[in-house]
GROMACS .gro file of C-alpha atoms in nm:
model
  414
    1MET     CA    1   2.066   3.419   2.297
    2GLN     CA    2   1.803   3.540   2.051
    3ARG     CA    3   1.979   3.350   1.769
    4PHE     CA    4   1.980   3.034   1.982
    5LEU     CA    5   1.606   3.066   2.051
    6PHE     CA    6   1.535   3.126   1.683
    7VAL     CA    7   1.728   2.813   1.583
    8LEU     CA    8   1.560   2.608   1.856
    9ILE     CA    9   1.212   2.722   1.754
   10SER     CA   10   1.291   2.649   1.388
   11VAL     CA   11   1.407   2.298   1.475
   12LEU     CA   12   1.095   2.232   1.684
   13ILE     CA   13   0.865   2.360   1.410
   14GLY     CA   14   1.044   2.144   1.153
   15TRP     CA   15   1.022   1.840   1.382
   16SER     CA   16   0.650   1.887   1.446
   17ALA     CA   17   0.585   1.921   1.072
   18SER     CA   18   0.775   1.596   1.001
   19ALA     CA   19   0.661   1.361   1.277
   20GLN     CA   20   0.660   0.985   1.240
   21ILE     CA   21   0.433   0.864   0.962
   22THR     CA   22   0.199   0.570   1.014
   23GLN     CA   23   0.083   0.423   0.686
   24TRP     CA   24  -0.025   0.133   0.467
   25ARG     CA   25   0.201  -0.178   0.475
   26GLY     CA   26   0.435  -0.043   0.742
   27PRO     CA   27   0.687   0.239   0.786
   28ASP     CA   28   0.847   0.193   0.443
   29ARG     CA   29   0.545   0.058   0.252
   30ASP     CA   30   0.732  -0.270   0.199
   31GLY     CA   31   0.501  -0.485   0.411
   32ILE     CA   32   0.754  -0.518   0.695
   33PHE     CA   33   0.644  -0.399   1.040
   34THR     CA   34   0.892  -0.322   1.318
   35GLU     CA   35   0.708  -0.501   1.600
   36THR     CA   36   0.911  -0.751   1.807
   37GLY     CA   37   0.836  -0.993   2.089
   38LEU     CA   38   0.548  -1.156   1.899
   39LEU     CA   39   0.413  -1.508   1.927
   40LYS     CA   40   0.606  -1.769   1.727
   41GLU     CA   41   0.299  -1.992   1.704
   42TRP     CA   42  -0.072  -1.947   1.775
   43PRO     CA   43  -0.323  -2.152   1.972
   44GLU     CA   44  -0.526  -2.402   1.768
   45ASP     CA   45  -0.812  -2.154   1.716
   46GLY     CA   46  -0.579  -1.861   1.650
   47PRO     CA   47  -0.457  -1.578   1.872
   48GLN     CA   48  -0.693  -1.421   2.124
   49GLN     CA   49  -0.937  -1.177   1.968
   50VAL     CA   50  -0.949  -0.863   2.180
   51LEU     CA   51  -1.173  -0.635   1.977
   52GLU     CA   52  -1.443  -0.643   1.711
   53VAL     CA   53  -1.600  -0.333   1.559
   54GLU     CA   54  -1.884  -0.321   1.306
   55LYS     CA   55  -2.036  -0.044   1.092
   56ILE     CA   56  -1.703   0.097   0.971
   57GLY     CA   57  -1.827   0.093   0.611
   58VAL     CA   58  -1.733  -0.159   0.345
   59GLY     CA   59  -1.384  -0.158   0.203
   60TRP     CA   60  -1.049  -0.325   0.142
   61SER     CA   61  -0.827  -0.060   0.298
   62SER     CA   62  -0.611  -0.142   0.600
   63PRO     CA   63  -0.682  -0.018   0.953
   64ILE     CA   64  -0.414   0.201   1.115
   65TRP     CA   65  -0.319   0.210   1.486
   66VAL     CA   66  -0.175   0.539   1.618
   67ASP     CA   67  -0.135   0.654   1.981
   68GLY     CA   68  -0.395   0.411   2.113
   69MET     CA   69  -0.653   0.489   1.842
   70ILE     CA   70  -0.761   0.296   1.533
   71TYR     CA   71  -0.836   0.479   1.208
   72VAL     CA   72  -1.006   0.305   0.919
   73THR     CA   73  -1.188   0.401   0.599
   74GLY     CA   74  -1.506   0.251   0.453
   75MET     CA   75  -1.790   0.321   0.213
   76ILE     CA   76  -2.129   0.408   0.367
   77ASP     CA   77  -2.401   0.464   0.107
   78THR     CA   78  -2.217   0.649  -0.171
   79LEU     CA   79  -1.952   0.827   0.037
   80ASP     CA   80  -1.613   0.722   0.170
   81HIS     CA   81  -1.591   0.769   0.547
   82LEU     CA   82  -1.302   0.789   0.793
   83THR     CA   83  -1.372   0.641   1.137
   84ALA     CA   84  -1.177   0.698   1.460
   85ILE     CA   85  -1.215   0.407   1.705
   86ASN     CA   86  -1.134   0.421   2.076
   87PRO     CA   87  -0.933   0.138   2.241
   88ASP     CA   88  -1.258  -0.009   2.382
   89GLY     CA   89  -1.410  -0.032   2.033
   90SER     CA   90  -1.646   0.264   2.062
   91ILE     CA   91  -1.652   0.510   1.773
   92LYS     CA   92  -1.510   0.850   1.862
   93TRP     CA   93  -1.606   1.011   1.533
   94GLN     CA   94  -1.697   0.914   1.177
   95VAL     CA   95  -1.682   1.163   0.889
   96PRO     CA   96  -1.730   1.152   0.509
   97TYR     CA   97  -1.443   1.272   0.293
   98GLY     CA   98  -1.558   1.234  -0.067
   99ARG     CA   99  -1.759   1.026  -0.311
  100SER     CA  100  -1.678   0.660  -0.347
  101TRP     CA  101  -1.604   0.500  -0.681
  102ASN     CA  102  -1.952   0.438  -0.823
  103LYS     CA  103  -1.891   0.168  -1.080
  104SER     CA  104  -1.741  -0.181  -1.061
  105PHE     CA  105  -1.603  -0.272  -0.714
  106PRO     CA  106  -1.684   0.058  -0.540
  107ASP     CA  107  -1.578  -0.033  -0.183
  108THR     CA  108  -1.325   0.200  -0.020
  109ARG     CA  109  -0.962   0.124  -0.108
  110SER     CA  110  -0.747   0.412   0.026
  111THR     CA  111  -0.581   0.356   0.366
  112PRO     CA  112  -0.538   0.654   0.603
  113VAL     CA  113  -0.190   0.805   0.635
  114VAL     CA  114  -0.127   0.965   0.976
  115GLU     CA  115   0.138   1.224   1.061
  116ALA     CA  116   0.131   1.425   1.386
  117ASP     CA  117  -0.223   1.563   1.430
  118ARG     CA  118  -0.323   1.513   1.066
  119ILE     CA  119  -0.477   1.225   0.870
  120TYR     CA  120  -0.459   1.212   0.490
  121VAL     CA  121  -0.712   1.015   0.285
  122GLN     CA  122  -0.818   0.995  -0.080
  123SER     CA  123  -1.167   0.906  -0.198
  124GLY     CA  124  -1.249   0.662  -0.477
  125THR     CA  125  -1.303   0.958  -0.709
  126GLY     CA  126  -0.985   1.142  -0.621
  127GLN     CA  127  -1.073   1.393  -0.349
  128VAL     CA  128  -0.769   1.425  -0.121
  129SER     CA  129  -0.846   1.544   0.232
  130CYS     CA  130  -0.637   1.645   0.531
  131ILE     CA  131  -0.838   1.573   0.846
  132ASN     CA  132  -0.781   1.673   1.207
  133LYS     CA  133  -0.693   1.360   1.406
  134GLU     CA  134  -0.861   1.484   1.723
  135ASP     CA  135  -1.210   1.576   1.606
  136GLY     CA  136  -1.242   1.467   1.240
  137SER     CA  137  -1.276   1.820   1.105
  138THR     CA  138  -1.145   1.893   0.756
  139ILE     CA  139  -0.828   2.104   0.743
  140TRP     CA  140  -0.818   2.117   0.364
  141GLU     CA  141  -0.944   1.922   0.064
  142VAL     CA  142  -0.851   1.913  -0.305
  143ASP     CA  143  -1.042   1.738  -0.583
  144VAL     CA  144  -0.728   1.613  -0.754
  145ASP     CA  145  -0.884   1.400  -1.028
  146LYS     CA  146  -1.121   1.680  -1.130
  147ASN     CA  147  -0.869   1.966  -1.103
  148TYR     CA  148  -0.598   1.782  -1.298
  149GLN     CA  149  -0.831   1.599  -1.539
  150GLY     CA  150  -0.719   1.260  -1.418
  151GLU     CA  151  -0.800   0.961  -1.636
  152TYR     CA  152  -0.953   0.649  -1.479
  153HIS     CA  153  -0.888   0.287  -1.552
  154VAL     CA  154  -1.176   0.037  -1.505
  155TRP     CA  155  -1.190   0.045  -1.122
  156GLY     CA  156  -1.128   0.410  -1.047
  157ASN     CA  157  -0.894   0.523  -0.772
  158SER     CA  158  -0.733   0.288  -0.518
  159GLU     CA  159  -0.423   0.493  -0.434
  160THR     CA  160  -0.308   0.565  -0.079
  161VAL     CA  161  -0.134   0.904  -0.080
  162LEU     CA  162   0.236   0.935   0.004
  163ILE     CA  163   0.383   1.191   0.245
  164CYS     CA  164   0.726   1.301   0.126
  165ASP     CA  165   0.888   1.580   0.330
  166ASP     CA  166   0.642   1.872   0.319
  167LYS     CA  167   0.437   1.728   0.032
  168VAL     CA  168   0.144   1.495  -0.033
  169ILE     CA  169   0.204   1.289  -0.348
  170VAL     CA  170  -0.092   1.187  -0.568
  171SER     CA  171  -0.096   1.018  -0.912
  172PRO     CA  172  -0.402   1.124  -1.117
  173GLY     CA  173  -0.259   1.027  -1.456
  174GLY     CA  174  -0.412   1.165  -1.774
  175HIS     CA  175  -0.299   1.416  -2.033
  176GLU     CA  176  -0.237   1.718  -1.807
  177THR     CA  177   0.005   1.556  -1.563
  178SER     CA  178   0.100   1.216  -1.425
  179VAL     CA  179   0.188   1.296  -1.061
  180VAL     CA  180   0.110   1.597  -0.841
  181ALA     CA  181   0.264   1.725  -0.516
  182LEU     CA  182   0.048   1.926  -0.275
  183ASN     CA  183   0.165   2.120   0.029
  184LYS     CA  184   0.075   1.888   0.317
  185MET     CA  185  -0.029   2.179   0.542
  186THR     CA  186  -0.241   2.377   0.294
  187GLY     CA  187  -0.322   2.156  -0.007
  188GLU     CA  188  -0.171   2.409  -0.245
  189GLU     CA  189   0.011   2.279  -0.552
  190VAL     CA  190   0.390   2.252  -0.510
  191TRP     CA  191   0.462   2.093  -0.847
  192LYS     CA  192   0.315   1.870  -1.114
  193THR     CA  193   0.510   1.644  -1.347
  194LYS     CA  194   0.477   1.643  -1.719
  195SER     CA  195   0.226   1.388  -1.848
  196LEU     CA  196   0.339   1.053  -1.984
  197GLY     CA  197  -0.013   0.994  -2.111
  198GLY     CA  198  -0.128   0.691  -1.914
  199PRO     CA  199  -0.437   0.662  -1.691
  200ARG     CA  200  -0.443   0.612  -1.316
  201ALA     CA  201  -0.307   0.283  -1.193
  202TYR     CA  202  -0.413   0.133  -0.858
  203ALA     CA  203  -0.070   0.129  -0.695
  204SER     CA  204   0.064   0.371  -0.433
  205ALA     CA  205   0.394   0.556  -0.453
  206ALA     CA  206   0.700   0.501  -0.231
  207ILE     CA  207   1.028   0.676  -0.150
  208TYR     CA  208   1.335   0.512  -0.307
  209GLU     CA  209   1.690   0.584  -0.190
  210TRP     CA  210   2.019   0.442  -0.319
  211ASN     CA  211   2.376   0.567  -0.348
  212GLY     CA  212   2.288   0.930  -0.273
  213PHE     CA  213   1.983   0.933  -0.500
  214ARG     CA  214   1.637   0.991  -0.353
  215TYR     CA  215   1.332   0.956  -0.576
  216ILE     CA  216   0.958   0.917  -0.551
  217LEU     CA  217   0.866   0.595  -0.731
  218ALA     CA  218   0.514   0.651  -0.864
  219VAL     CA  219   0.298   0.444  -1.094
  220ILE     CA  220   0.047   0.523  -1.368
  221GLY     CA  221  -0.124   0.264  -1.587
  222THR     CA  222   0.159   0.261  -1.838
  223HIS     CA  223   0.480   0.372  -1.663
  224LEU     CA  224   0.695   0.364  -1.353
  225LEU     CA  225   0.829   0.714  -1.279
  226ALA     CA  226   1.129   0.816  -1.070
  227ILE     CA  227   1.062   1.174  -0.961
  228VAL     CA  228   1.292   1.425  -0.790
  229PRO     CA  229   1.096   1.518  -0.474
  230GLU     CA  230   1.206   1.880  -0.462
  231THR     CA  231   1.118   1.973  -0.821
  232GLY     CA  232   0.884   1.717  -0.977
  233VAL     CA  233   1.134   1.648  -1.254
  234ILE     CA  234   1.111   1.292  -1.389
  235ALA     CA  235   1.466   1.155  -1.357
  236TRP     CA  236   1.374   0.846  -1.555
  237SER     CA  237   1.070   0.641  -1.651
  238TYR     CA  238   1.008   0.282  -1.753
  239SER     CA  239   0.727   0.176  -1.983
  240TYR     CA  240   0.585  -0.140  -1.823
  241PHE     CA  241   0.277  -0.145  -2.047
  242ASN     CA  242   0.327  -0.347  -2.364
  243PRO     CA  243   0.007  -0.367  -2.572
  244GLU     CA  244   0.147  -0.673  -2.752
  245LYS     CA  245   0.146  -0.863  -2.419
  246TRP     CA  246  -0.168  -0.704  -2.271
  247LYS     CA  247  -0.499  -0.751  -2.451
  248TRP     CA  248  -0.734  -0.674  -2.157
  249GLN     CA  249  -0.751  -0.297  -2.208
  250ASP     CA  250  -0.581  -0.076  -2.461
  251ASN     CA  251  -0.493   0.216  -2.233
  252GLY     CA  252  -0.293   0.067  -1.946
  253LEU     CA  253  -0.234  -0.208  -1.695
  254ILE     CA  254  -0.434  -0.330  -1.395
  255TRP     CA  255  -0.129  -0.247  -1.183
  256THR     CA  256  -0.181  -0.249  -0.806
  257ASN     CA  257   0.148  -0.327  -0.633
  258THR     CA  258   0.392  -0.068  -0.502
  259PRO     CA  259   0.740  -0.140  -0.647
  260VAL     CA  260   0.976  -0.341  -0.427
  261PHE     CA  261   1.338  -0.227  -0.423
  262ASN     CA  262   1.680  -0.297  -0.276
  263ASP     CA  263   2.001  -0.110  -0.366
  264ASN     CA  264   1.984  -0.035  -0.739
  265GLN     CA  265   1.724  -0.302  -0.819
  266ILE     CA  266   1.346  -0.251  -0.847
  267PHE     CA  267   1.092  -0.533  -0.888
  268LEU     CA  268   0.756  -0.486  -1.061
  269THR     CA  269   0.471  -0.739  -1.057
  270MET     CA  270   0.096  -0.717  -1.128
  271GLY     CA  271  -0.080  -1.052  -1.187
  272TYR     CA  272  -0.289  -1.166  -1.487
  273ASP     CA  273  -0.003  -1.373  -1.634
  274TYR     CA  274   0.167  -1.044  -1.721
  275PRO     CA  275   0.545  -1.076  -1.689
  276ALA     CA  276   0.712  -0.950  -1.373
  277VAL     CA  277   1.037  -0.763  -1.426
  278MET     CA  278   1.350  -0.678  -1.227
  279LEU     CA  279   1.499  -0.340  -1.317
  280GLU     CA  280   1.847  -0.203  -1.246
  281MET     CA  281   1.910   0.168  -1.210
  282ASP     CA  282   2.239   0.290  -1.353
  283SER     CA  283   2.508   0.462  -1.146
  284THR     CA  284   2.403   0.807  -1.270
  285GLY     CA  285   2.042   0.767  -1.151
  286THR     CA  286   1.910   0.862  -1.494
  287SER     CA  287   1.794   0.533  -1.646
  288VAL     CA  288   1.697   0.172  -1.577
  289THR     CA  289   1.742  -0.149  -1.771
  290GLU     CA  290   1.575  -0.488  -1.742
  291LYS     CA  291   1.787  -0.737  -1.545
  292PHE     CA  292   1.545  -1.027  -1.589
  293VAL     CA  293   1.182  -1.099  -1.677
  294ASP     CA  294   0.981  -1.358  -1.483
  295HIS     CA  295   0.665  -1.545  -1.586
  296THR     CA  296   0.585  -1.716  -1.253
  297PHE     CA  297   0.569  -1.449  -0.982
  298ASP     CA  298   0.280  -1.238  -1.114
  299ASN     CA  299   0.139  -1.107  -0.784
  300HIS     CA  300  -0.220  -0.986  -0.822
  301HIS     CA  301  -0.281  -0.708  -0.565
  302HIS     CA  302  -0.152  -0.858  -0.242
  303GLY     CA  303   0.203  -0.728  -0.206
  304VAL     CA  304   0.531  -0.918  -0.188
  305ILE     CA  305   0.795  -0.932   0.085
  306LEU     CA  306   1.173  -0.912   0.039
  307TYR     CA  307   1.352  -1.094   0.321
  308ASP     CA  308   1.703  -1.238   0.345
  309GLY     CA  309   1.764  -1.237  -0.029
  310CYS     CA  310   1.428  -1.386  -0.128
  311LEU     CA  311   1.091  -1.252  -0.242
  312TYR     CA  312   0.778  -1.411  -0.093
  313GLY     CA  313   0.416  -1.376  -0.200
  314SER     CA  314   0.140  -1.532  -0.408
  315ASN     CA  315   0.087  -1.546  -0.781
  316TRP     CA  316  -0.216  -1.534  -1.012
  317PHE     CA  317  -0.378  -1.836  -1.179
  318ASP     CA  318  -0.710  -1.664  -1.231
  319ASN     CA  319  -0.911  -1.407  -1.036
  320LYS     CA  320  -1.006  -1.666  -0.772
  321ARG     CA  321  -0.698  -1.885  -0.760
  322GLY     CA  322  -0.325  -1.856  -0.706
  323ARG     CA  323  -0.025  -2.023  -0.545
  324TRP     CA  324   0.250  -1.914  -0.307
  325VAL     CA  325   0.593  -1.839  -0.447
  326CYS     CA  326   0.950  -1.781  -0.332
  327MET     CA  327   1.201  -1.622  -0.570
  328LYS     CA  328   1.572  -1.547  -0.530
  329TRP     CA  329   1.605  -1.169  -0.550
  330ASP     CA  330   1.937  -1.154  -0.735
  331THR     CA  331   1.876  -1.419  -1.000
  332GLY     CA  332   1.503  -1.466  -1.039
  333GLU     CA  333   1.535  -1.837  -0.959
  334ILE     CA  334   1.202  -1.977  -0.837
  335LYS     CA  335   1.262  -2.171  -0.515
  336TYR     CA  336   0.907  -2.302  -0.476
  337VAL     CA  337   0.550  -2.274  -0.599
  338ALA     CA  338   0.319  -2.403  -0.326
  339GLU     CA  339  -0.052  -2.459  -0.262
  340TRP     CA  340  -0.229  -2.298   0.037
  341ASP     CA  341  -0.597  -2.254  -0.052
  342THR     CA  342  -0.545  -1.960  -0.285
  343LYS     CA  343  -0.361  -1.629  -0.329
  344GLY     CA  344  -0.365  -1.356  -0.066
  345ALA     CA  345  -0.208  -1.059   0.110
  346LEU     CA  346   0.127  -1.091   0.285
  347VAL     CA  347   0.307  -0.881   0.549
  348MET     CA  348   0.591  -0.952   0.792
  349ALA     CA  349   0.690  -0.882   1.151
  350ASP     CA  350   0.946  -1.022   1.396
  351GLY     CA  351   1.094  -1.263   1.144
  352LEU     CA  352   0.768  -1.433   1.038
  353LEU     CA  353   0.522  -1.386   0.752
  354TYR     CA  354   0.152  -1.314   0.806
  355ALA     CA  355  -0.063  -1.437   0.516
  356TYR     CA  356  -0.434  -1.355   0.475
  357ASN     CA  357  -0.574  -1.544   0.178
  358GLU     CA  358  -0.885  -1.482  -0.029
  359ARG     CA  359  -1.075  -1.767   0.139
  360GLY     CA  360  -1.042  -1.597   0.476
  361ASN     CA  361  -0.760  -1.807   0.621
  362VAL     CA  362  -0.489  -1.629   0.819
  363GLY     CA  363  -0.155  -1.804   0.847
  364LEU     CA  364   0.170  -1.755   1.038
  365VAL     CA  365   0.438  -1.866   0.792
  366GLU     CA  366   0.810  -1.934   0.822
  367PRO     CA  367   1.012  -1.748   0.554
  368ASP     CA  368   1.209  -2.043   0.419
  369PRO     CA  369   1.314  -2.082   0.054
  370ASP     CA  370   1.293  -2.461   0.095
  371GLY     CA  371   0.912  -2.453   0.120
  372PHE     CA  372   0.593  -2.274   0.224
  373LYS     CA  373   0.571  -2.369   0.592
  374VAL     CA  374   0.252  -2.270   0.773
  375ILE     CA  375   0.317  -2.271   1.148
  376SER     CA  376  -0.036  -2.182   1.261
  377GLU     CA  377  -0.361  -2.070   1.102
  378PHE     CA  378  -0.720  -1.967   1.175
  379LYS     CA  379  -1.021  -1.852   0.973
  380ILE     CA  380  -1.199  -1.517   0.955
  381LYS     CA  381  -1.573  -1.579   0.990
  382LYS     CA  382  -1.712  -1.226   1.030
  383GLY     CA  383  -1.776  -0.968   0.761
  384ALA     CA  384  -1.871  -1.009   0.396
  385GLY     CA  385  -1.724  -0.966   0.049
  386PRO     CA  386  -1.374  -1.042  -0.081
  387HIS     CA  387  -1.091  -1.094   0.168
  388TRP     CA  388  -0.865  -0.831   0.009
  389ALA     CA  389  -0.755  -0.600   0.293
  390HIS     CA  390  -0.387  -0.615   0.386
  391PRO     CA  391  -0.312  -0.689   0.755
  392PHE     CA  392  -0.164  -0.424   0.985
  393ILE     CA  393   0.055  -0.496   1.288
  394ALA     CA  394   0.125  -0.261   1.582
  395ASP     CA  395   0.136  -0.259   1.963
  396GLY     CA  396   0.159  -0.637   1.976
  397LYS     CA  397  -0.168  -0.669   1.784
  398LEU     CA  398  -0.280  -0.798   1.446
  399PHE     CA  399  -0.545  -0.580   1.279
  400LEU     CA  400  -0.766  -0.740   1.013
  401ARG     CA  401  -1.071  -0.607   0.831
  402HIS     CA  402  -1.328  -0.797   0.626
  403GLY     CA  403  -1.590  -0.576   0.465
  404ASP     CA  404  -1.746  -0.358   0.734
  405VAL     CA  405  -1.601  -0.552   1.029
  406LEU     CA  406  -1.271  -0.480   1.205
  407MET     CA  407  -1.105  -0.753   1.414
  408VAL     CA  408  -0.805  -0.714   1.645
  409TYR     CA  409  -0.595  -1.001   1.784
  410ASP     CA  410  -0.336  -1.013   2.061
  411ILE     CA  411  -0.018  -1.161   1.911
  412LYS     CA  412   0.225  -1.043   2.183
  413ALA     CA  413   0.438  -1.319   2.339
  414LYS     CA  414   0.368  -1.353   2.712
   0.00000   0.00000   0.00000
């Protein structure tokens, strides 16, 4: 009986320490949300807006919906803040968690990651904090970029941390290490990788699984790393940075997108006319090779969606312009390049794409390789600054943020 109770308690403790994770761009960070029963078209003026909240701080991070509460980050004065918002739009609490990036484009970029009663955030200058979901108190904090001598690219730190098992994964870059794992309950170091020498990128890590292999795919300004979660050993790396093709800076890429993967293939894209590349991991899980290189689908910082054998997203013409692209995953064949105002963020739910472009237009789009088919659209008129925040979908609602304004829309089918 005592053995049974011990096993039961151990299982319950393990379960509570590994609860469901709510995070940026959906459960798997691939832009695909699991919501169903959503509207297949919107009214002429868009879906019904059910909530609007101001004074959340300026930023481009995504809002998160968990257990009836909204959590969102934003810059107020010179500090990044985390705000908890009640279902009626009132603010339950608002707390600072570190200094914002203080140079070019300082607005908050890191999206909250929620697991059980804890929220994990990272400031624009690399302070990682674990915050109590109920009252906003700090459980632990670690100044990762300072402690590990992280090296910045032009726009500082935009990474959203990754929870992997009992660890928080952060990518400071620099000459001491490239990627660090912290104990998610205490903030203590679990491991740090060797350094590959590149600076911070702006992309967030993801968990990659194929054929019995399980790696953390993390990004620095020069390399993609496949890391063994238990040990921090780099199983393989790929040098994406080619100074012969990249004249903008001499230390690394302006690389913002989390890698997209399926089976043994991994797709990398980053805008600025820099070539996108499809990689293939070998059967031993110890190396990758280039399957094809593409010069059309250079997605800036908006994310791409893999659906039914095709990749969807926008490409880069210049910092203010871009088109919408569909590519065959297996071959790299471009199915279309289409106009719709300009480039923008893209997510997916219930079989349809949700596009939010940089001119503030929000579109419901059919994923069809024969053409970019906008079913319905409306325009965001509140807030200020660039329309860069990625949409979030949960509980039959579409969550959008523009600057310091949060807007929520009812997209549930009646």
